[in-house]
Short mmCIF file of C-alpha atoms in Angstrom, two decimals:
data_model
loop_
_atom_site.label_atom_id
_atom_site.label_comp_id
_atom_site.label_asym_id
_atom_site.label_seq_id
_atom_site.Cartn_x
_atom_site.Cartn_y
_atom_site.Cartn_z
CA UNK A 29 1.17 -64.21 91.58
CA UNK A 30 1.71 -60.52 92.17
CA UNK A 31 1.97 -59.22 95.72
CA UNK A 32 2.13 -55.48 96.07
CA UNK A 33 3.40 -54.47 99.52
CA UNK A 34 3.18 -50.90 100.74
CA UNK A 35 3.92 -49.45 97.32
CA UNK A 36 4.68 -45.73 97.28
CA UNK A 37 5.60 -43.38 94.55
CA UNK A 38 6.70 -39.76 94.80
CA UNK A 39 7.28 -37.26 92.05
CA UNK A 40 9.53 -34.71 93.73
CA UNK A 41 7.62 -33.81 96.81
CA UNK A 42 4.27 -34.91 95.44
CA UNK A 43 3.10 -38.27 96.70
CA UNK A 44 1.08 -40.06 93.99
CA UNK A 45 0.79 -43.52 95.55
CA UNK A 46 0.48 -43.54 99.33
CA UNK A 47 0.98 -47.15 100.21
CA UNK A 48 -0.82 -49.75 98.08
CA UNK A 49 -1.29 -53.30 99.32
CA UNK A 50 -2.97 -55.75 96.95
CA UNK A 51 -2.56 -59.37 95.93
CA UNK A 52 -3.38 -60.61 92.42
CA UNK A 53 -3.81 -64.29 91.87
CA UNK A 54 -3.45 -66.31 88.71
CA UNK A 55 -6.54 -66.00 86.57
CA UNK A 56 -7.78 -62.83 88.29
CA UNK A 57 -9.30 -60.13 86.14
CA UNK A 58 -8.86 -57.00 88.15
CA UNK A 59 -10.30 -53.67 86.99
CA UNK A 60 -8.99 -50.47 88.55
CA UNK A 61 -11.45 -47.59 88.59
CA UNK A 62 -11.12 -44.09 89.94
CA UNK A 63 -11.20 -40.40 89.02
CA UNK A 64 -8.44 -38.81 86.94
CA UNK A 65 -5.32 -38.10 88.91
CA UNK A 66 -6.06 -40.79 91.49
CA UNK A 67 -2.87 -42.73 90.61
CA UNK A 68 -4.49 -45.64 88.67
CA UNK A 69 -2.05 -45.44 85.75
CA UNK A 70 0.95 -44.80 88.00
CA UNK A 71 -0.01 -47.88 90.02
CA UNK A 72 -0.22 -49.95 86.89
CA UNK A 73 3.11 -48.63 85.55
CA UNK A 74 4.78 -49.40 88.89
CA UNK A 75 3.74 -53.01 88.56
CA UNK A 76 6.16 -53.62 85.70
CA UNK A 77 8.53 -50.86 86.89
CA UNK A 78 7.96 -48.54 83.95
CA UNK A 79 7.96 -46.07 86.84
CA UNK A 80 10.37 -47.09 89.57
CA UNK A 81 8.51 -47.29 92.88
CA UNK A 82 9.86 -44.95 95.49
CA UNK A 83 9.44 -47.56 98.18
CA UNK A 84 7.63 -50.81 98.84
CA UNK A 85 7.75 -54.13 97.05
CA UNK A 86 6.24 -55.67 93.95
CA UNK A 87 6.72 -59.39 94.33
CA UNK A 88 6.10 -61.10 90.96
CA UNK A 89 6.46 -64.88 90.86
CA UNK A 90 8.41 -64.78 94.05
CA UNK A 91 10.89 -62.05 93.03
CA UNK A 92 10.80 -58.46 94.23
CA UNK A 93 11.05 -56.63 90.90
CA UNK A 94 11.02 -53.19 92.51
CA UNK A 95 14.58 -53.96 93.61
CA UNK A 96 16.85 -52.06 91.26
CA UNK A 97 19.43 -54.88 91.16
CA UNK A 98 17.00 -57.31 89.54
CA UNK A 99 17.24 -57.60 85.77
CA UNK A 100 13.81 -56.18 85.04
CA UNK A 101 13.85 -57.14 81.33
CA UNK A 102 13.50 -60.84 82.13
CA UNK A 103 10.44 -60.23 84.29
CA UNK A 104 8.85 -57.80 81.90
CA UNK A 105 8.73 -60.64 79.33
CA UNK A 106 6.35 -62.46 81.65
CA UNK A 107 4.25 -59.31 81.98
CA UNK A 108 2.64 -57.92 78.88
CA UNK A 109 1.55 -54.29 78.68
CA UNK A 110 -0.99 -52.50 76.48
CA UNK A 111 -0.91 -48.75 76.28
CA UNK A 112 -3.52 -46.06 75.78
CA UNK A 113 -1.80 -44.87 72.63
CA UNK A 114 -0.97 -48.34 71.27
CA UNK A 115 2.71 -47.58 70.84
CA UNK A 116 3.23 -49.99 67.98
CA UNK A 117 6.76 -49.71 66.60
CA UNK A 118 6.25 -47.36 63.66
CA UNK A 119 9.36 -48.50 61.81
CA UNK A 120 8.36 -52.13 61.83
CA UNK A 121 5.59 -53.93 59.97
CA UNK A 122 2.71 -55.44 61.90
CA UNK A 123 4.14 -58.92 61.91
CA UNK A 124 7.63 -57.60 62.86
CA UNK A 125 6.06 -55.77 65.77
CA UNK A 126 4.69 -59.04 67.11
CA UNK A 127 7.88 -61.06 66.38
CA UNK A 128 10.27 -58.47 67.81
CA UNK A 129 10.50 -59.64 71.43
CA UNK A 130 10.39 -63.43 70.86
CA UNK A 131 13.03 -63.27 68.11
CA UNK A 132 15.29 -60.96 70.17
CA UNK A 133 15.10 -63.09 73.26
CA UNK A 134 15.76 -66.39 71.49
CA UNK A 135 18.57 -64.92 69.38
CA UNK A 136 20.17 -63.53 72.55
CA UNK A 137 20.03 -67.04 74.03
CA UNK A 138 21.48 -68.48 70.83
CA UNK A 139 24.38 -66.01 70.87
CA UNK A 140 25.04 -66.78 74.50
CA UNK A 141 25.17 -70.53 73.81
CA UNK A 142 27.51 -69.97 70.85
CA UNK A 143 29.81 -67.78 72.86
CA UNK A 144 29.99 -70.28 75.68
CA UNK A 145 30.65 -73.06 73.19
CA UNK A 146 33.54 -71.10 71.72
CA UNK A 147 34.94 -70.68 75.16
CA UNK A 148 34.59 -74.39 75.99
CA UNK A 149 36.15 -75.30 72.67
CA UNK A 150 39.11 -73.08 73.36
CA UNK A 151 39.60 -74.33 76.90
CA UNK A 152 39.20 -77.98 75.73
CA UNK A 153 42.39 -77.54 73.71
CA UNK A 154 44.27 -77.39 77.00
CA UNK A 155 42.37 -80.14 78.78
CA UNK A 156 43.33 -83.80 78.84
CA UNK A 157 41.38 -86.15 76.66
CA UNK A 158 39.40 -87.44 79.63
CA UNK A 159 38.57 -83.98 80.98
CA UNK A 160 37.07 -82.43 77.88
CA UNK A 161 33.85 -80.54 78.62
CA UNK A 162 30.97 -81.37 76.30
CA UNK A 163 29.54 -78.53 74.19
CA UNK A 164 26.05 -77.15 74.69
CA UNK A 165 23.63 -78.45 72.17
CA UNK A 166 22.31 -75.77 69.77
CA UNK A 167 19.22 -77.14 68.16
CA UNK A 168 17.87 -74.13 66.25
CA UNK A 169 19.40 -71.67 63.82
CA UNK A 170 18.54 -68.00 63.65
CA UNK A 171 16.51 -68.66 60.50
CA UNK A 172 14.44 -71.31 62.28
CA UNK A 173 13.81 -68.95 65.19
CA UNK A 174 12.58 -66.25 62.85
CA UNK A 175 10.48 -68.66 60.79
CA UNK A 176 8.86 -70.09 63.90
CA UNK A 177 8.22 -66.64 65.44
CA UNK A 178 6.66 -65.49 62.21
CA UNK A 179 4.36 -68.50 62.12
CA UNK A 180 3.31 -67.83 65.71
CA UNK A 181 2.74 -64.13 64.89
CA UNK A 182 0.65 -64.98 61.88
CA UNK A 183 -1.44 -67.41 63.94
CA UNK A 184 -2.06 -64.63 66.48
CA UNK A 185 -2.95 -62.25 63.68
CA UNK A 186 -5.35 -64.84 62.18
CA UNK A 187 -7.05 -64.93 65.51
CA UNK A 188 -7.98 -61.28 65.35
CA UNK A 189 -8.69 -61.56 61.59
CA UNK A 190 -5.88 -59.27 60.50
CA UNK A 191 -3.63 -61.80 58.74
CA UNK A 192 -3.87 -59.81 55.49
CA UNK A 193 -2.33 -56.83 57.33
CA UNK A 194 0.73 -58.74 58.36
CA UNK A 195 3.16 -56.88 56.11
CA UNK A 196 1.89 -53.35 56.27
CA UNK A 197 3.12 -50.63 58.56
CA UNK A 198 1.06 -49.64 61.60
CA UNK A 199 0.36 -46.16 60.18
CA UNK A 200 -2.13 -47.72 57.76
CA UNK A 201 -4.23 -49.37 60.46
CA UNK A 202 -7.28 -47.95 62.26
CA UNK A 203 -7.13 -47.24 65.98
CA UNK A 204 -9.05 -50.40 66.87
CA UNK A 205 -6.85 -52.52 64.64
CA UNK A 206 -3.70 -50.97 66.16
CA UNK A 207 -4.87 -51.70 69.68
CA UNK A 208 -5.77 -55.31 68.82
CA UNK A 209 -2.31 -55.77 67.30
CA UNK A 210 -0.81 -54.24 70.45
CA UNK A 211 -2.72 -56.73 72.57
CA UNK A 212 -1.47 -59.73 70.63
CA UNK A 213 2.02 -58.25 70.57
CA UNK A 214 1.94 -58.36 74.34
CA UNK A 215 0.74 -61.98 74.15
CA UNK A 216 3.57 -63.11 71.83
CA UNK A 217 5.82 -63.82 74.84
CA UNK A 218 3.13 -65.96 76.50
CA UNK A 219 3.04 -63.65 79.55
CA UNK A 220 1.59 -64.64 82.97
CA UNK A 221 -0.30 -61.37 83.20
CA UNK A 222 -1.22 -58.52 80.86
CA UNK A 223 -1.50 -54.92 82.12
CA UNK A 224 -3.95 -52.64 80.28
CA UNK A 225 -3.46 -48.93 80.67
CA UNK A 226 -6.79 -47.38 79.48
CA UNK A 227 -6.80 -49.52 76.33
CA UNK A 228 -9.97 -47.96 74.87
CA UNK A 229 -9.62 -44.27 75.89
CA UNK A 230 -7.96 -43.19 72.66
CA UNK A 231 -10.37 -45.03 70.39
CA UNK A 232 -13.42 -43.95 68.39
CA UNK A 233 -16.58 -45.14 70.16
CA UNK A 234 -17.17 -47.35 67.14
CA UNK A 235 -13.91 -49.21 67.67
CA UNK A 236 -14.13 -49.70 71.41
CA UNK A 237 -16.29 -52.79 70.96
CA UNK A 238 -13.80 -54.80 68.88
CA UNK A 239 -11.03 -54.20 71.44
CA UNK A 240 -13.24 -55.05 74.41
CA UNK A 241 -14.37 -58.23 72.62
CA UNK A 242 -10.78 -59.39 72.24
CA UNK A 243 -10.13 -58.62 75.93
CA UNK A 244 -13.21 -60.61 76.88
CA UNK A 245 -12.02 -63.51 74.83
CA UNK A 246 -8.67 -63.39 76.61
CA UNK A 247 -10.45 -63.26 79.98
CA UNK A 248 -12.44 -66.39 79.11
CA UNK A 249 -9.20 -68.18 78.27
CA UNK A 250 -8.06 -67.58 81.84
CA UNK A 251 -5.46 -64.90 81.18
CA UNK A 252 -4.63 -62.85 84.30
CA UNK A 253 -5.40 -59.21 83.50
CA UNK A 254 -5.12 -55.96 85.34
CA UNK A 255 -7.11 -53.24 83.59
CA UNK A 256 -7.26 -49.51 84.19
CA UNK A 257 -10.35 -48.27 82.35
CA UNK A 258 -13.36 -46.05 82.40
CA UNK A 259 -15.63 -48.67 80.79
CA UNK A 260 -18.03 -49.34 83.61
CA UNK A 261 -20.10 -51.87 81.64
CA UNK A 262 -17.00 -53.86 80.78
CA UNK A 263 -15.83 -53.83 84.39
CA UNK A 264 -19.25 -55.12 85.57
CA UNK A 265 -19.32 -57.86 82.99
CA UNK A 266 -15.75 -59.20 82.94
CA UNK A 267 -13.98 -58.36 86.17
CA UNK A 268 -13.98 -60.67 89.13
CA UNK A 269 -12.59 -57.89 91.34
CA UNK A 270 -12.79 -54.14 91.08
CA UNK A 271 -10.43 -51.80 92.91
CA UNK A 272 -11.45 -48.25 93.51
CA UNK A 273 -8.62 -45.80 93.90
CA UNK A 274 -8.64 -42.19 94.93
CA UNK A 275 -5.80 -39.94 95.99
CA UNK A 276 -3.14 -42.61 95.87
CA UNK A 277 -4.85 -45.24 98.00
CA UNK A 278 -7.20 -48.20 97.31
CA UNK A 279 -10.50 -47.28 98.97
CA UNK A 280 -12.46 -50.30 98.05
CA UNK A 281 -11.87 -53.75 96.63
CA UNK A 282 -14.88 -55.84 95.91
CA UNK A 283 -16.44 -58.25 93.32
CA UNK A 284 -18.44 -56.30 90.72
CA UNK A 285 -21.95 -57.04 91.99
CA UNK A 286 -21.13 -55.78 95.44
CA UNK A 287 -19.03 -52.94 94.10
CA UNK A 288 -21.87 -51.46 92.08
CA UNK A 289 -24.84 -52.41 94.27
CA UNK A 290 -23.47 -52.00 97.79
CA UNK A 291 -20.60 -49.53 97.70
CA UNK A 292 -19.36 -48.90 101.19
CA UNK A 293 -16.93 -45.95 101.01
CA UNK A 294 -18.67 -42.55 100.76
CA UNK A 295 -16.18 -41.41 98.10
CA UNK A 296 -17.06 -44.41 95.95
CA UNK A 297 -20.80 -43.76 96.39
CA UNK A 298 -20.22 -40.22 95.24
CA UNK A 299 -18.15 -41.43 92.26
CA UNK A 300 -20.67 -44.03 91.18
CA UNK A 301 -23.60 -41.65 91.50
CA UNK A 302 -21.84 -39.19 89.19
CA UNK A 303 -20.60 -41.75 86.67
CA UNK A 304 -23.66 -43.95 86.49
CA UNK A 305 -26.06 -41.00 86.16
CA UNK A 306 -24.33 -40.14 82.87
CA UNK A 307 -24.61 -43.62 81.38
CA UNK B 8 37.66 -10.97 28.67
CA UNK B 9 39.16 -11.20 25.19
CA UNK B 10 41.76 -13.63 26.22
CA UNK B 11 39.41 -15.92 28.08
CA UNK B 12 39.77 -18.56 25.32
CA UNK B 13 43.49 -18.32 25.83
CA UNK B 14 43.16 -18.89 29.48
CA UNK B 15 41.05 -21.96 28.94
CA UNK B 16 43.60 -23.36 26.51
CA UNK B 17 46.32 -22.80 29.08
CA UNK B 18 44.30 -24.55 31.77
CA UNK B 19 43.53 -27.49 29.56
CA UNK B 20 47.17 -27.77 28.63
CA UNK B 21 48.33 -27.98 32.24
CA UNK B 22 45.35 -30.11 33.21
CA UNK B 23 46.05 -32.73 30.58
CA UNK B 24 49.74 -32.56 29.83
CA UNK B 25 51.44 -31.54 33.05
CA UNK B 26 49.75 -34.11 35.28
CA UNK B 27 47.09 -31.59 36.41
CA UNK B 28 44.38 -34.20 36.22
CA UNK B 29 46.33 -36.54 38.48
CA UNK B 30 46.51 -33.79 41.14
CA UNK B 31 42.83 -33.01 40.70
CA UNK B 32 41.80 -36.63 41.02
CA UNK B 33 43.95 -37.04 44.07
CA UNK B 34 42.52 -33.91 45.57
CA UNK B 35 38.97 -35.05 44.81
CA UNK B 36 39.71 -38.38 46.39
CA UNK B 37 41.13 -36.77 49.59
CA UNK B 38 38.23 -34.33 49.79
CA UNK B 39 35.65 -37.12 49.57
CA UNK B 40 37.67 -39.38 51.83
CA UNK B 41 37.92 -36.78 54.57
CA UNK B 42 34.25 -35.78 54.32
CA UNK B 43 32.93 -39.35 54.25
CA UNK B 44 35.19 -40.59 57.04
CA UNK B 45 34.28 -37.46 59.05
CA UNK B 46 30.61 -38.12 58.53
CA UNK B 47 30.86 -41.77 59.55
CA UNK B 48 32.98 -41.11 62.66
CA UNK B 49 30.70 -38.18 63.37
CA UNK B 50 27.54 -40.26 63.18
CA UNK B 51 29.01 -42.89 65.45
CA UNK B 52 30.22 -40.40 68.05
CA UNK B 53 27.11 -38.23 67.70
CA UNK B 54 24.76 -41.17 68.18
CA UNK B 55 26.69 -42.33 71.21
CA UNK B 56 26.67 -38.89 72.84
CA UNK B 57 23.01 -38.31 72.03
CA UNK B 58 22.14 -41.67 73.63
CA UNK B 59 24.11 -40.83 76.70
CA UNK B 60 22.25 -37.56 76.93
CA UNK B 61 18.79 -39.15 76.90
CA UNK B 62 19.64 -41.93 79.43
CA UNK B 63 17.68 -41.40 82.63
CA UNK B 64 20.12 -39.97 85.12
CA UNK B 65 19.33 -41.41 88.54
CA UNK B 66 22.70 -42.98 89.02
CA UNK B 67 26.19 -41.55 89.28
CA UNK B 68 27.75 -43.16 86.23
CA UNK B 69 25.39 -41.74 83.59
CA UNK B 70 25.76 -38.33 85.20
CA UNK B 71 29.55 -38.39 84.95
CA UNK B 72 29.29 -39.65 81.39
CA UNK B 73 26.83 -36.86 80.58
CA UNK B 74 29.15 -34.25 82.05
CA UNK B 75 31.95 -35.54 79.91
CA UNK B 76 29.80 -35.44 76.78
CA UNK B 77 28.73 -31.80 77.47
CA UNK B 78 32.39 -30.87 77.88
CA UNK B 79 33.26 -32.60 74.58
CA UNK B 80 30.47 -30.90 72.68
CA UNK B 81 31.37 -27.52 74.19
CA UNK B 82 35.00 -27.94 73.30
CA UNK B 83 34.54 -28.89 69.66
CA UNK B 84 31.77 -26.41 68.95
CA UNK B 85 33.64 -23.67 70.72
CA UNK B 86 36.84 -23.73 68.61
CA UNK B 87 37.22 -23.23 64.85
CA UNK B 88 37.94 -26.25 62.74
CA UNK B 89 41.28 -24.82 61.55
CA UNK B 90 42.43 -24.41 65.13
CA UNK B 91 41.48 -27.97 65.93
CA UNK B 92 43.37 -29.23 62.88
CA UNK B 93 46.47 -27.30 63.85
CA UNK B 94 46.31 -28.37 67.47
CA UNK B 95 45.93 -32.03 66.61
CA UNK B 96 48.56 -31.99 63.91
CA UNK B 97 51.23 -29.87 65.60
CA UNK B 98 50.51 -30.39 69.33
CA UNK B 99 48.47 -33.38 70.42
CA UNK B 100 49.58 -36.13 68.04
CA UNK B 101 53.31 -35.26 68.18
CA UNK B 102 53.09 -35.28 72.01
CA UNK B 103 51.50 -38.71 71.87
CA UNK B 104 54.32 -39.72 69.55
CA UNK B 105 52.08 -40.65 66.62
CA UNK B 106 53.25 -40.07 63.09
CA UNK B 107 50.27 -39.31 60.85
CA UNK B 108 49.65 -37.76 57.48
CA UNK B 109 47.65 -34.62 57.06
CA UNK B 110 44.80 -36.64 55.52
CA UNK B 111 44.56 -38.97 58.49
CA UNK B 112 44.58 -36.09 60.96
CA UNK B 113 41.91 -34.34 58.90
CA UNK B 114 39.68 -37.41 58.88
CA UNK B 115 40.03 -37.72 62.69
CA UNK B 116 39.40 -34.06 63.40
CA UNK B 117 36.51 -33.77 60.98
CA UNK B 118 34.96 -36.88 62.67
CA UNK B 119 35.42 -35.47 66.17
CA UNK B 120 34.14 -32.04 65.12
CA UNK B 121 31.06 -33.27 63.27
CA UNK B 122 30.43 -35.71 66.09
CA UNK B 123 29.80 -32.73 68.36
CA UNK B 124 27.29 -31.21 65.87
CA UNK B 125 25.62 -34.48 64.97
CA UNK B 126 25.14 -35.31 68.65
CA UNK B 127 22.83 -32.30 68.96
CA UNK B 128 21.06 -33.14 65.70
CA UNK B 129 20.64 -36.75 66.83
CA UNK B 130 19.41 -35.67 70.22
CA UNK B 131 16.65 -33.56 68.75
CA UNK B 132 15.86 -36.52 66.44
CA UNK B 133 15.61 -38.90 69.38
CA UNK B 134 13.41 -36.47 71.28
CA UNK B 135 11.16 -36.10 68.27
CA UNK B 136 10.29 -39.83 68.53
CA UNK B 137 7.31 -40.39 70.72
CA UNK B 138 8.45 -41.55 74.17
CA UNK B 139 5.84 -44.32 73.98
CA UNK B 140 8.04 -46.10 71.45
CA UNK B 141 10.83 -46.55 73.94
CA UNK B 142 8.30 -47.50 76.62
CA UNK B 143 6.75 -50.14 74.42
CA UNK B 144 10.20 -51.59 73.70
CA UNK B 145 11.01 -51.71 77.36
CA UNK B 146 7.57 -53.18 78.18
CA UNK B 147 8.07 -56.19 75.91
CA UNK B 148 11.37 -56.87 77.73
CA UNK B 149 13.98 -55.32 75.43
CA UNK B 150 16.87 -53.59 77.14
CA UNK B 151 17.36 -49.83 76.93
CA UNK B 152 20.16 -50.27 74.42
CA UNK B 153 18.23 -52.61 72.19
CA UNK B 154 15.08 -50.53 72.23
CA UNK B 155 17.19 -47.51 71.37
CA UNK B 156 19.08 -49.23 68.48
CA UNK B 157 16.20 -51.14 66.92
CA UNK B 158 13.24 -48.81 67.47
CA UNK B 159 14.04 -45.23 68.48
CA UNK B 160 17.23 -44.46 66.54
CA UNK B 161 15.94 -45.75 63.16
CA UNK B 162 12.92 -43.45 63.53
CA UNK B 163 15.11 -40.55 64.73
CA UNK B 164 17.39 -40.96 61.73
CA UNK B 165 14.42 -40.79 59.43
CA UNK B 166 13.39 -37.50 60.99
CA UNK B 167 16.84 -35.92 60.88
CA UNK B 168 17.93 -37.15 57.47
CA UNK B 169 17.64 -33.70 55.79
CA UNK B 170 19.67 -32.09 58.60
CA UNK B 171 22.22 -34.83 58.44
CA UNK B 172 22.53 -34.14 54.72
CA UNK B 173 23.23 -30.48 55.53
CA UNK B 174 25.98 -31.62 57.87
CA UNK B 175 27.54 -33.75 55.14
CA UNK B 176 27.41 -30.91 52.67
CA UNK B 177 29.06 -28.49 55.08
CA UNK B 178 31.74 -31.15 55.81
CA UNK B 179 32.47 -31.38 52.09
CA UNK B 180 32.86 -27.61 51.82
CA UNK B 181 34.91 -27.30 55.02
CA UNK B 182 37.50 -29.71 53.69
CA UNK B 183 38.99 -26.76 51.86
CA UNK B 184 40.86 -25.87 55.03
CA UNK B 185 42.82 -29.09 55.29
CA UNK B 186 45.75 -27.61 53.36
CA UNK B 187 46.70 -26.01 56.70
CA UNK B 188 48.02 -29.41 57.77
CA UNK B 189 49.45 -30.36 54.39
CA UNK B 190 46.62 -32.51 53.10
CA UNK B 191 46.18 -32.18 49.33
CA UNK B 192 42.50 -31.61 48.71
CA UNK B 193 40.70 -30.03 45.73
CA UNK B 194 41.82 -26.55 46.66
CA UNK B 195 45.48 -27.58 46.74
CA UNK B 196 45.18 -29.31 43.38
CA UNK B 197 43.72 -26.24 41.65
CA UNK B 198 46.18 -23.89 43.35
CA UNK B 199 48.90 -26.01 41.88
CA UNK B 200 47.48 -25.72 38.42
CA UNK B 201 46.98 -21.97 38.97
CA UNK B 202 50.47 -21.27 40.15
CA UNK B 203 52.02 -23.32 37.41
CA UNK B 204 50.26 -21.27 34.74
CA UNK B 205 50.27 -17.95 36.62
CA UNK B 206 46.60 -17.91 35.84
CA UNK B 207 43.99 -18.52 38.45
CA UNK B 208 40.69 -17.55 36.88
CA UNK B 209 39.84 -20.76 35.11
CA UNK B 210 41.20 -23.24 37.74
CA UNK B 211 39.19 -21.67 40.56
CA UNK B 212 36.09 -21.47 38.39
CA UNK B 213 36.38 -25.19 37.63
CA UNK B 214 36.99 -25.87 41.30
CA UNK B 215 33.76 -24.08 42.24
CA UNK B 216 31.91 -26.03 39.61
CA UNK B 217 33.21 -29.32 41.00
CA UNK B 218 32.14 -28.38 44.54
CA UNK B 219 28.70 -27.53 43.26
CA UNK B 220 28.48 -30.79 41.40
CA UNK B 221 29.42 -32.85 44.42
CA UNK B 222 26.90 -31.04 46.56
CA UNK B 223 24.14 -31.48 43.99
CA UNK B 224 24.86 -35.18 43.81
CA UNK B 225 24.74 -35.52 47.56
CA UNK B 226 21.41 -33.67 47.74
CA UNK B 227 20.05 -36.07 45.16
CA UNK B 228 21.31 -39.05 47.15
CA UNK B 229 19.66 -37.74 50.28
CA UNK B 230 16.39 -37.24 48.50
CA UNK B 231 16.46 -40.86 47.32
CA UNK B 232 17.33 -42.05 50.81
CA UNK B 233 14.50 -40.03 52.30
CA UNK B 234 12.09 -41.66 49.85
CA UNK B 235 13.31 -45.11 50.88
CA UNK B 236 13.05 -44.33 54.59
CA UNK B 237 9.51 -42.92 54.33
CA UNK B 238 8.07 -46.25 53.30
CA UNK B 239 6.68 -46.72 56.79
CA UNK B 240 4.63 -43.54 56.48
CA UNK B 241 1.11 -43.73 55.34
CA UNK B 242 1.79 -44.46 51.64
CA UNK B 243 1.30 -48.13 50.88
#
């Protein structure tokens, strides 16, 4: 579903990603591990072009979205993203946060249809009776779109047990609650894949569990996920492939059992020995 | 000060009987009109410029736009308001062949001038909003413009509301220079009363009181607005 071909990213003269090649299939749960500064987050942010890749291709559903002439907004709707610092919209209530993108996209479509109908109507005045162009059918009103999006948002909230928080502002939620809302916000557009950028790094240890549980549930439903994290246990349990990155390249890509029990690259052995001795 | 009572009587006489109150009401209306129109135009221009200034500048077009905006801000912050009024009224608009009244020119110039100041206020407001907010908007597939309008700017406005209030207050006070281009504001009205009675003490005192009253009312309004805007803070 996502083909990354020779992806490179420079900041000024500093090369952060030095040519990444990886293929992610539908239903994959890929965890990206690596030391700080290895380019994990940059890699993830290049996948939905939050950072524009300096060169290379990111082919998503057959389209190279690294190409600047592509309308990236359309493709980002198929690609959810969850941030380390949640980034819920502070000026919107919880339910508005979730409804935002679906309502906006559908209303935009509605406006487009209305505009094109106006144009057809105007042009029809000058056309002969036999040549009149039929109008586009508009089946929903803005109110219906909002009502439907709200219902969907409330269903999603019910799923994480926060339906009573629907109409409060994000500032009143705990970190774990915020991150769970952020996750279902990214699901509201029914994306093909969700990118997680260190989703538990800014949380109290106590709240990490609830977020990981939700992510596990998503994984079981077959959602495609790409996760940058430091949670080794989670990687071992949920991932079906683990990538190890260091210094802008992928050094190892293996299923979790092999990754942890038979690491091949010396840098990975070194990394695992340090990390696992702490746990 | 013995004849202070006399002076008040004289003022009241002209105010009530020689159409003084009509002049004052007209002046008050013009003052408020110029300040409010200036603020509205200023906010529109300022927001536009501030947005241009925070657009990522990889491409040529935003860079040119940005250069133009810097020039605009430099021009309007670098010259006094009176000079701008005079230039517009006596030079620019006549050259363009437009016939305008002093009040219309004042509204335009006050808008253009405060646009330059508000753009800087707005820019600091936009930069005070966590960049993650814009990122999150872009990540769910909203365009730069929509993320800006629906998410970043509302939060920026909340942050800069007190400063924006300051700007409005200083606009109100600066309207006292519009008599340079023949617009009848509060100052003109009270000068009229003063010169008709050869007595300026009471009229100017009342004028000062009216300015203070307006400014106090505006401060109150801003306080109420701030309270309304802060409902997304940790309160409920």
